[in-house]
Amino acid sequence: GENVEQHPSTLSVQEGDSAVIKCTYSDSASNYFPWYKQELGKGPQLIIDIRSNVGEKKDQRIAVTLNKTAKHFSLHITETQPEDSAVYFCAASHGSGNTGKLIFGQGTTLQVKP
Amino acid sequence: NAGVTQTPKFHILKIGQSMTLQCTQDMNHNYMYWYRQDPGMGLKLIYYSVGAGITDKGEVPNGYNVSRSTTEDFPLRLELAAPSQTSVYFCASRTGTGGLDEQFFGPGTRLTVL
Protein backbone atom coordinates (compact mmCIF):
# COMPACT_ATOMS: atom_id res chain seq x y z
CA GLY A 1 0.00 0.00 0.00
CA GLU A 2 0.87 3.68 -0.09
CA ASN A 3 3.53 4.91 2.30
CA VAL A 4 4.45 8.54 2.97
CA GLU A 5 7.70 9.52 4.65
CA GLN A 6 8.15 13.04 6.05
CA HIS A 7 11.32 14.84 7.16
CA PRO A 8 12.43 16.42 9.38
CA SER A 9 10.41 15.46 12.45
CA THR A 10 11.32 18.76 14.13
CA LEU A 11 12.46 22.06 12.67
CA SER A 12 13.48 25.21 14.50
CA VAL A 13 14.01 28.49 12.61
CA GLN A 14 14.42 32.15 13.45
CA GLU A 15 11.56 34.48 12.66
CA GLY A 16 11.93 35.71 9.09
CA ASP A 17 13.85 32.66 7.89
CA SER A 18 12.48 30.07 5.47
CA ALA A 19 11.37 26.57 6.41
CA VAL A 20 11.28 23.53 4.13
CA ILE A 21 9.57 20.21 4.88
CA LYS A 22 9.97 17.25 2.54
CA CYS A 23 7.85 14.18 1.84
CA THR A 24 8.22 11.11 -0.35
CA TYR A 25 5.46 8.76 -1.42
CA SER A 26 5.50 5.23 -2.75
CA ASP A 27 2.34 4.83 -4.87
CA SER A 28 2.81 6.27 -8.36
CA ALA A 29 -1.01 6.33 -8.76
CA SER A 30 -1.33 9.05 -6.09
CA ASN A 31 -2.39 12.31 -7.68
CA TYR A 32 -3.41 14.62 -4.84
CA PHE A 33 -1.00 15.96 -2.20
CA PRO A 34 -2.37 18.18 0.58
CA TRP A 35 -0.54 19.81 3.45
CA TYR A 36 -2.25 20.25 6.81
CA LYS A 37 -1.35 22.47 9.75
CA GLN A 38 -2.30 21.37 13.24
CA GLU A 39 -2.23 23.82 16.11
CA LEU A 40 -2.10 22.59 19.68
CA GLY A 41 -5.35 20.98 20.79
CA LYS A 42 -7.05 21.38 17.41
CA GLY A 43 -7.79 19.30 14.35
CA PRO A 44 -5.63 19.55 11.22
CA GLN A 45 -6.50 22.29 8.76
CA LEU A 46 -5.65 22.35 5.06
CA ILE A 47 -3.16 25.07 4.13
CA ILE A 48 -2.29 24.17 0.54
CA ASP A 49 -2.62 21.26 -1.86
CA ILE A 50 -1.28 20.26 -5.26
CA ARG A 51 -2.32 17.81 -7.94
CA SER A 52 -0.05 15.67 -10.03
CA ASN A 53 -0.60 17.71 -13.20
CA VAL A 54 1.04 20.75 -11.58
CA GLY A 55 4.69 21.15 -10.55
CA GLU A 56 4.38 24.09 -8.19
CA LYS A 57 1.69 26.07 -6.40
CA LYS A 58 1.99 29.23 -4.35
CA ASP A 59 -0.27 30.99 -1.86
CA GLN A 60 1.32 34.08 -0.33
CA ARG A 61 4.18 32.88 1.92
CA ILE A 62 3.47 29.19 1.33
CA ALA A 63 4.47 27.13 -1.70
CA VAL A 64 4.44 23.46 -2.55
CA THR A 65 6.55 21.74 -5.21
CA LEU A 66 6.01 18.28 -6.67
CA ASN A 67 8.46 16.02 -8.48
CA LYS A 68 6.42 13.12 -9.87
CA THR A 69 9.43 11.30 -11.28
CA ALA A 70 11.19 11.20 -7.94
CA LYS A 71 7.88 10.86 -6.05
CA HIS A 72 8.55 13.64 -3.63
CA PHE A 73 6.94 16.93 -2.71
CA SER A 74 7.93 19.77 -0.43
CA LEU A 75 6.37 22.58 1.58
CA HIS A 76 8.16 25.93 1.60
CA ILE A 77 7.29 28.67 4.08
CA THR A 78 9.03 32.00 3.58
CA GLU A 79 9.37 34.90 6.03
CA THR A 80 8.28 32.69 8.90
CA GLN A 81 6.34 34.20 11.78
CA PRO A 82 5.76 32.93 15.35
CA GLU A 83 2.16 32.04 14.41
CA ASP A 84 3.56 29.54 11.88
CA SER A 85 4.66 27.40 14.84
CA ALA A 86 2.60 24.19 14.63
CA VAL A 87 2.75 20.58 13.47
CA TYR A 88 2.63 20.16 9.69
CA PHE A 89 1.50 16.99 7.93
CA CYS A 90 1.86 16.00 4.32
CA ALA A 91 -0.46 13.42 2.79
CA ALA A 92 -1.08 11.57 -0.45
CA SER A 93 -4.30 10.37 -2.03
CA HIS A 94 -5.86 9.15 -5.24
CA GLY A 95 -7.99 12.32 -5.16
CA SER A 96 -11.28 13.20 -6.83
CA GLY A 97 -13.55 10.48 -8.09
CA ASN A 98 -12.09 8.07 -5.60
CA THR A 99 -12.56 7.40 -1.90
CA GLY A 100 -10.27 10.30 -0.99
CA LYS A 101 -8.44 8.22 1.58
CA LEU A 102 -5.39 10.12 2.81
CA ILE A 103 -2.12 8.51 3.82
CA PHE A 104 -0.32 10.91 6.15
CA GLY A 105 3.33 11.49 6.86
CA GLN A 106 4.56 11.37 10.44
CA GLY A 107 4.42 15.14 10.94
CA THR A 108 6.95 17.95 11.42
CA THR A 109 6.93 20.16 14.49
CA LEU A 110 7.94 23.65 13.37
CA GLN A 111 9.11 26.14 15.96
CA VAL A 112 9.63 29.74 14.88
CA LYS A 113 11.71 31.64 17.42
CA PRO A 114 11.05 35.38 17.74
CA ASN B 1 -22.15 26.21 9.75
CA ALA B 2 -20.66 24.40 12.72
CA GLY B 3 -18.59 22.21 10.39
CA VAL B 4 -17.51 18.91 11.94
CA THR B 5 -18.34 18.42 15.62
CA GLN B 6 -17.16 15.62 17.88
CA THR B 7 -18.21 14.51 21.34
CA PRO B 8 -16.91 13.97 23.90
CA LYS B 9 -13.73 16.10 23.98
CA PHE B 10 -12.09 13.89 26.59
CA HIS B 11 -12.91 10.48 28.06
CA ILE B 12 -11.32 7.89 30.31
CA LEU B 13 -12.40 4.33 29.69
CA LYS B 14 -11.64 1.18 31.64
CA ILE B 15 -10.19 -1.87 29.92
CA GLY B 16 -12.98 -4.02 28.51
CA GLN B 17 -15.59 -1.26 28.48
CA SER B 18 -17.27 -0.03 25.31
CA MET B 19 -18.13 3.43 24.10
CA THR B 20 -19.20 5.40 21.05
CA LEU B 21 -17.46 8.50 19.78
CA GLN B 22 -19.89 10.82 18.06
CA CYS B 23 -19.23 12.78 14.86
CA THR B 24 -21.64 15.09 13.03
CA GLN B 25 -21.15 17.36 10.02
CA ASP B 26 -23.57 19.97 8.71
CA MET B 27 -21.98 20.54 5.29
CA ASN B 28 -23.93 17.78 3.49
CA HIS B 29 -20.67 16.01 2.67
CA ASN B 30 -20.85 12.53 1.22
CA TYR B 31 -17.51 11.31 2.52
CA MET B 32 -16.61 10.88 6.16
CA TYR B 33 -13.50 9.49 7.84
CA TRP B 34 -12.23 8.42 11.23
CA TYR B 35 -8.51 8.76 12.05
CA ARG B 36 -6.46 8.10 15.13
CA GLN B 37 -3.40 10.13 15.99
CA ASP B 38 -0.64 8.69 18.14
CA PRO B 39 2.44 10.73 19.15
CA GLY B 40 4.99 10.92 16.35
CA MET B 41 2.95 8.65 14.10
CA GLY B 42 0.81 10.99 12.04
CA LEU B 43 -2.83 10.13 11.43
CA LYS B 44 -3.99 6.63 10.58
CA LEU B 45 -7.31 5.93 8.86
CA ILE B 46 -9.60 3.65 10.87
CA TYR B 47 -12.81 3.57 8.80
CA TYR B 48 -14.42 5.68 6.12
CA SER B 49 -17.78 6.11 4.43
CA VAL B 50 -18.60 7.26 0.90
CA GLY B 51 -22.25 7.88 1.68
CA ALA B 52 -25.13 6.90 3.93
CA GLY B 53 -25.29 3.13 4.34
CA ILE B 54 -21.78 2.50 2.96
CA THR B 55 -18.70 2.02 5.13
CA ASP B 56 -15.30 0.41 4.61
CA LYS B 57 -12.13 -0.36 6.52
CA GLY B 58 -9.07 1.84 6.54
CA GLU B 59 -5.51 1.06 7.65
CA VAL B 60 -6.20 0.19 11.32
CA PRO B 61 -9.83 -1.04 11.74
CA ASN B 62 -9.33 -3.79 14.34
CA GLY B 63 -11.23 -3.16 17.58
CA TYR B 64 -13.57 -0.58 16.02
CA ASN B 65 -16.91 -0.46 14.25
CA VAL B 66 -18.81 2.26 12.43
CA SER B 67 -22.24 2.91 10.99
CA ARG B 68 -23.59 5.59 8.65
CA SER B 69 -27.37 5.70 8.81
CA THR B 70 -27.57 9.40 7.85
CA THR B 71 -25.44 11.80 5.79
CA GLU B 72 -24.71 13.89 8.89
CA ASP B 73 -23.63 11.30 11.46
CA PHE B 74 -20.74 8.85 11.53
CA PRO B 75 -20.28 7.32 15.01
CA LEU B 76 -17.24 5.22 15.90
CA ARG B 77 -17.78 2.33 18.29
CA LEU B 78 -15.05 0.83 20.48
CA GLU B 79 -15.85 -2.63 21.78
CA LEU B 80 -13.82 -4.17 24.61
CA ALA B 81 -11.45 -1.21 24.97
CA ALA B 82 -7.72 -1.94 25.25
CA PRO B 83 -4.81 0.31 26.35
CA SER B 84 -3.58 0.28 22.72
CA GLN B 85 -6.67 2.31 21.82
CA THR B 86 -5.48 5.24 23.92
CA SER B 87 -5.19 7.96 21.29
CA VAL B 88 -6.65 11.16 19.91
CA TYR B 89 -9.47 10.45 17.46
CA PHE B 90 -10.38 12.78 14.63
CA CYS B 91 -13.41 12.70 12.40
CA ALA B 92 -13.29 14.40 9.01
CA SER B 93 -15.63 15.02 6.09
CA ARG B 94 -15.20 15.87 2.42
CA THR B 95 -17.61 16.74 -0.35
CA GLY B 96 -15.69 14.91 -3.08
CA THR B 97 -17.63 16.70 -5.81
CA GLY B 98 -16.59 19.49 -8.15
CA GLY B 99 -12.92 18.57 -7.77
CA LEU B 100 -12.96 19.56 -4.09
CA ASP B 101 -10.87 17.16 -2.04
CA GLU B 102 -10.25 19.12 1.16
CA GLN B 103 -11.02 17.15 4.28
CA PHE B 104 -12.49 19.17 7.14
CA PHE B 105 -11.51 17.89 10.55
CA GLY B 106 -13.32 18.04 13.85
CA PRO B 107 -11.59 19.15 17.08
CA GLY B 108 -10.85 15.58 18.18
CA THR B 109 -11.62 13.29 21.11
CA ARG B 110 -8.80 12.44 23.51
CA LEU B 111 -9.41 8.92 24.79
CA THR B 112 -7.48 7.18 27.55
CA VAL B 113 -7.99 3.49 28.29
CA LEU B 114 -6.80 2.39 31.74
CSV table of C-alpha atoms in Angstrom, one decimal:
chain,number,residue,atom,x,y,z
A,1,GLY,CA,0.0,0.0,0.0
A,2,GLU,CA,0.9,3.7,-0.1
A,3,ASN,CA,3.5,4.9,2.3
A,4,VAL,CA,4.4,8.5,3.0
A,5,GLU,CA,7.7,9.5,4.7
A,6,GLN,CA,8.2,13.0,6.1
A,7,HIS,CA,11.3,14.8,7.2
A,8,PRO,CA,12.4,16.4,9.4
A,9,SER,CA,10.4,15.5,12.4
A,10,THR,CA,11.3,18.8,14.1
A,11,LEU,CA,12.5,22.1,12.7
A,12,SER,CA,13.5,25.2,14.5
A,13,VAL,CA,14.0,28.5,12.6
A,14,GLN,CA,14.4,32.2,13.5
A,15,GLU,CA,11.6,34.5,12.7
A,16,GLY,CA,11.9,35.7,9.1
A,17,ASP,CA,13.9,32.7,7.9
A,18,SER,CA,12.5,30.1,5.5
A,19,ALA,CA,11.4,26.6,6.4
A,20,VAL,CA,11.3,23.5,4.1
A,21,ILE,CA,9.6,20.2,4.9
A,22,LYS,CA,10.0,17.2,2.5
A,23,CYS,CA,7.8,14.2,1.8
A,24,THR,CA,8.2,11.1,-0.4
A,25,TYR,CA,5.5,8.8,-1.4
A,26,SER,CA,5.5,5.2,-2.7
A,27,ASP,CA,2.3,4.8,-4.9
A,28,SER,CA,2.8,6.3,-8.4
A,29,ALA,CA,-1.0,6.3,-8.8
A,30,SER,CA,-1.3,9.0,-6.1
A,31,ASN,CA,-2.4,12.3,-7.7
A,32,TYR,CA,-3.4,14.6,-4.8
A,33,PHE,CA,-1.0,16.0,-2.2
A,34,PRO,CA,-2.4,18.2,0.6
A,35,TRP,CA,-0.5,19.8,3.5
A,36,TYR,CA,-2.2,20.3,6.8
A,37,LYS,CA,-1.4,22.5,9.7
A,38,GLN,CA,-2.3,21.4,13.2
A,39,GLU,CA,-2.2,23.8,16.1
A,40,LEU,CA,-2.1,22.6,19.7
A,41,GLY,CA,-5.4,21.0,20.8
A,42,LYS,CA,-7.0,21.4,17.4
A,43,GLY,CA,-7.8,19.3,14.4
A,44,PRO,CA,-5.6,19.6,11.2
A,45,GLN,CA,-6.5,22.3,8.8
A,46,LEU,CA,-5.6,22.3,5.1
A,47,ILE,CA,-3.2,25.1,4.1
A,48,ILE,CA,-2.3,24.2,0.5
A,49,ASP,CA,-2.6,21.3,-1.9
A,50,ILE,CA,-1.3,20.3,-5.3
A,51,ARG,CA,-2.3,17.8,-7.9
A,52,SER,CA,-0.1,15.7,-10.0
A,53,ASN,CA,-0.6,17.7,-13.2
A,54,VAL,CA,1.0,20.7,-11.6
A,55,GLY,CA,4.7,21.2,-10.5
A,56,GLU,CA,4.4,24.1,-8.2
A,57,LYS,CA,1.7,26.1,-6.4
A,58,LYS,CA,2.0,29.2,-4.3
A,59,ASP,CA,-0.3,31.0,-1.9
A,60,GLN,CA,1.3,34.1,-0.3
A,61,ARG,CA,4.2,32.9,1.9
A,62,ILE,CA,3.5,29.2,1.3
A,63,ALA,CA,4.5,27.1,-1.7
A,64,VAL,CA,4.4,23.5,-2.6
A,65,THR,CA,6.6,21.7,-5.2
A,66,LEU,CA,6.0,18.3,-6.7
A,67,ASN,CA,8.5,16.0,-8.5
A,68,LYS,CA,6.4,13.1,-9.9
A,69,THR,CA,9.4,11.3,-11.3
A,70,ALA,CA,11.2,11.2,-7.9
A,71,LYS,CA,7.9,10.9,-6.0
A,72,HIS,CA,8.6,13.6,-3.6
A,73,PHE,CA,6.9,16.9,-2.7
A,74,SER,CA,7.9,19.8,-0.4
A,75,LEU,CA,6.4,22.6,1.6
A,76,HIS,CA,8.2,25.9,1.6
A,77,ILE,CA,7.3,28.7,4.1
A,78,THR,CA,9.0,32.0,3.6
A,79,GLU,CA,9.4,34.9,6.0
A,80,THR,CA,8.3,32.7,8.9
A,81,GLN,CA,6.3,34.2,11.8
A,82,PRO,CA,5.8,32.9,15.3
A,83,GLU,CA,2.2,32.0,14.4
A,84,ASP,CA,3.6,29.5,11.9
A,85,SER,CA,4.7,27.4,14.8
A,86,ALA,CA,2.6,24.2,14.6
A,87,VAL,CA,2.7,20.6,13.5
A,88,TYR,CA,2.6,20.2,9.7
A,89,PHE,CA,1.5,17.0,7.9
A,90,CYS,CA,1.9,16.0,4.3
A,91,ALA,CA,-0.5,13.4,2.8
A,92,ALA,CA,-1.1,11.6,-0.5
A,93,SER,CA,-4.3,10.4,-2.0
A,94,HIS,CA,-5.9,9.2,-5.2
A,95,GLY,CA,-8.0,12.3,-5.2
A,96,SER,CA,-11.3,13.2,-6.8
A,97,GLY,CA,-13.5,10.5,-8.1
A,98,ASN,CA,-12.1,8.1,-5.6
A,99,THR,CA,-12.6,7.4,-1.9
A,100,GLY,CA,-10.3,10.3,-1.0
A,101,LYS,CA,-8.4,8.2,1.6
A,102,LEU,CA,-5.4,10.1,2.8
A,103,ILE,CA,-2.1,8.5,3.8
A,104,PHE,CA,-0.3,10.9,6.2
A,105,GLY,CA,3.3,11.5,6.9
A,106,GLN,CA,4.6,11.4,10.4
A,107,GLY,CA,4.4,15.1,10.9
A,108,THR,CA,7.0,18.0,11.4
A,109,THR,CA,6.9,20.2,14.5
A,110,LEU,CA,7.9,23.6,13.4
A,111,GLN,CA,9.1,26.1,16.0
A,112,VAL,CA,9.6,29.7,14.9
A,113,LYS,CA,11.7,31.6,17.4
A,114,PRO,CA,11.1,35.4,17.7
B,1,ASN,CA,-22.2,26.2,9.7
B,2,ALA,CA,-20.7,24.4,12.7
B,3,GLY,CA,-18.6,22.2,10.4
B,4,VAL,CA,-17.5,18.9,11.9
B,5,THR,CA,-18.3,18.4,15.6
B,6,GLN,CA,-17.2,15.6,17.9
B,7,THR,CA,-18.2,14.5,21.3
B,8,PRO,CA,-16.9,14.0,23.9
B,9,LYS,CA,-13.7,16.1,24.0
B,10,PHE,CA,-12.1,13.9,26.6
B,11,HIS,CA,-12.9,10.5,28.1
B,12,ILE,CA,-11.3,7.9,30.3
B,13,LEU,CA,-12.4,4.3,29.7
B,14,LYS,CA,-11.6,1.2,31.6
B,15,ILE,CA,-10.2,-1.9,29.9
B,16,GLY,CA,-13.0,-4.0,28.5
B,17,GLN,CA,-15.6,-1.3,28.5
B,18,SER,CA,-17.3,0.0,25.3
B,19,MET,CA,-18.1,3.4,24.1
B,20,THR,CA,-19.2,5.4,21.0
B,21,LEU,CA,-17.5,8.5,19.8
B,22,GLN,CA,-19.9,10.8,18.1
B,23,CYS,CA,-19.2,12.8,14.9
B,24,THR,CA,-21.6,15.1,13.0
B,25,GLN,CA,-21.2,17.4,10.0
B,26,ASP,CA,-23.6,20.0,8.7
B,27,MET,CA,-22.0,20.5,5.3
B,28,ASN,CA,-23.9,17.8,3.5
B,29,HIS,CA,-20.7,16.0,2.7
B,30,ASN,CA,-20.8,12.5,1.2
B,31,TYR,CA,-17.5,11.3,2.5
B,32,MET,CA,-16.6,10.9,6.2
B,33,TYR,CA,-13.5,9.5,7.8
B,34,TRP,CA,-12.2,8.4,11.2
B,35,TYR,CA,-8.5,8.8,12.0
B,36,ARG,CA,-6.5,8.1,15.1
B,37,GLN,CA,-3.4,10.1,16.0
B,38,ASP,CA,-0.6,8.7,18.1
B,39,PRO,CA,2.4,10.7,19.1
B,40,GLY,CA,5.0,10.9,16.3
B,41,MET,CA,2.9,8.7,14.1
B,42,GLY,CA,0.8,11.0,12.0
B,43,LEU,CA,-2.8,10.1,11.4
B,44,LYS,CA,-4.0,6.6,10.6
B,45,LEU,CA,-7.3,5.9,8.9
B,46,ILE,CA,-9.6,3.6,10.9
B,47,TYR,CA,-12.8,3.6,8.8
B,48,TYR,CA,-14.4,5.7,6.1
B,49,SER,CA,-17.8,6.1,4.4
B,50,VAL,CA,-18.6,7.3,0.9
B,51,GLY,CA,-22.3,7.9,1.7
B,52,ALA,CA,-25.1,6.9,3.9
B,53,GLY,CA,-25.3,3.1,4.3
B,54,ILE,CA,-21.8,2.5,3.0
B,55,THR,CA,-18.7,2.0,5.1
B,56,ASP,CA,-15.3,0.4,4.6
B,57,LYS,CA,-12.1,-0.4,6.5
B,58,GLY,CA,-9.1,1.8,6.5
B,59,GLU,CA,-5.5,1.1,7.6
B,60,VAL,CA,-6.2,0.2,11.3
B,61,PRO,CA,-9.8,-1.0,11.7
B,62,ASN,CA,-9.3,-3.8,14.3
B,63,GLY,CA,-11.2,-3.2,17.6
B,64,TYR,CA,-13.6,-0.6,16.0
B,65,ASN,CA,-16.9,-0.5,14.2
B,66,VAL,CA,-18.8,2.3,12.4
B,67,SER,CA,-22.2,2.9,11.0
B,68,ARG,CA,-23.6,5.6,8.6
B,69,SER,CA,-27.4,5.7,8.8
B,70,THR,CA,-27.6,9.4,7.8
B,71,THR,CA,-25.4,11.8,5.8
B,72,GLU,CA,-24.7,13.9,8.9
B,73,ASP,CA,-23.6,11.3,11.5
B,74,PHE,CA,-20.7,8.8,11.5
B,75,PRO,CA,-20.3,7.3,15.0
B,76,LEU,CA,-17.2,5.2,15.9
B,77,ARG,CA,-17.8,2.3,18.3
B,78,LEU,CA,-15.1,0.8,20.5
B,79,GLU,CA,-15.8,-2.6,21.8
B,80,LEU,CA,-13.8,-4.2,24.6
B,81,ALA,CA,-11.5,-1.2,25.0
B,82,ALA,CA,-7.7,-1.9,25.3
B,83,PRO,CA,-4.8,0.3,26.3
B,84,SER,CA,-3.6,0.3,22.7
B,85,GLN,CA,-6.7,2.3,21.8
B,86,THR,CA,-5.5,5.2,23.9
B,87,SER,CA,-5.2,8.0,21.3
B,88,VAL,CA,-6.7,11.2,19.9
B,89,TYR,CA,-9.5,10.4,17.5
B,90,PHE,CA,-10.4,12.8,14.6
B,91,CYS,CA,-13.4,12.7,12.4
B,92,ALA,CA,-13.3,14.4,9.0
B,93,SER,CA,-15.6,15.0,6.1
B,94,ARG,CA,-15.2,15.9,2.4
B,95,THR,CA,-17.6,16.7,-0.3
B,96,GLY,CA,-15.7,14.9,-3.1
B,97,THR,CA,-17.6,16.7,-5.8
B,98,GLY,CA,-16.6,19.5,-8.1
B,99,GLY,CA,-12.9,18.6,-7.8
B,100,LEU,CA,-13.0,19.6,-4.1
B,101,ASP,CA,-10.9,17.2,-2.0
B,102,GLU,CA,-10.2,19.1,1.2
B,103,GLN,CA,-11.0,17.1,4.3
B,104,PHE,CA,-12.5,19.2,7.1
B,105,PHE,CA,-11.5,17.9,10.6
B,106,GLY,CA,-13.3,18.0,13.9
B,107,PRO,CA,-11.6,19.1,17.1
B,108,GLY,CA,-10.8,15.6,18.2
B,109,THR,CA,-11.6,13.3,21.1
B,110,ARG,CA,-8.8,12.4,23.5
B,111,LEU,CA,-9.4,8.9,24.8
B,112,THR,CA,-7.5,7.2,27.6
B,113,VAL,CA,-8.0,3.5,28.3
B,114,LEU,CA,-6.8,2.4,31.7
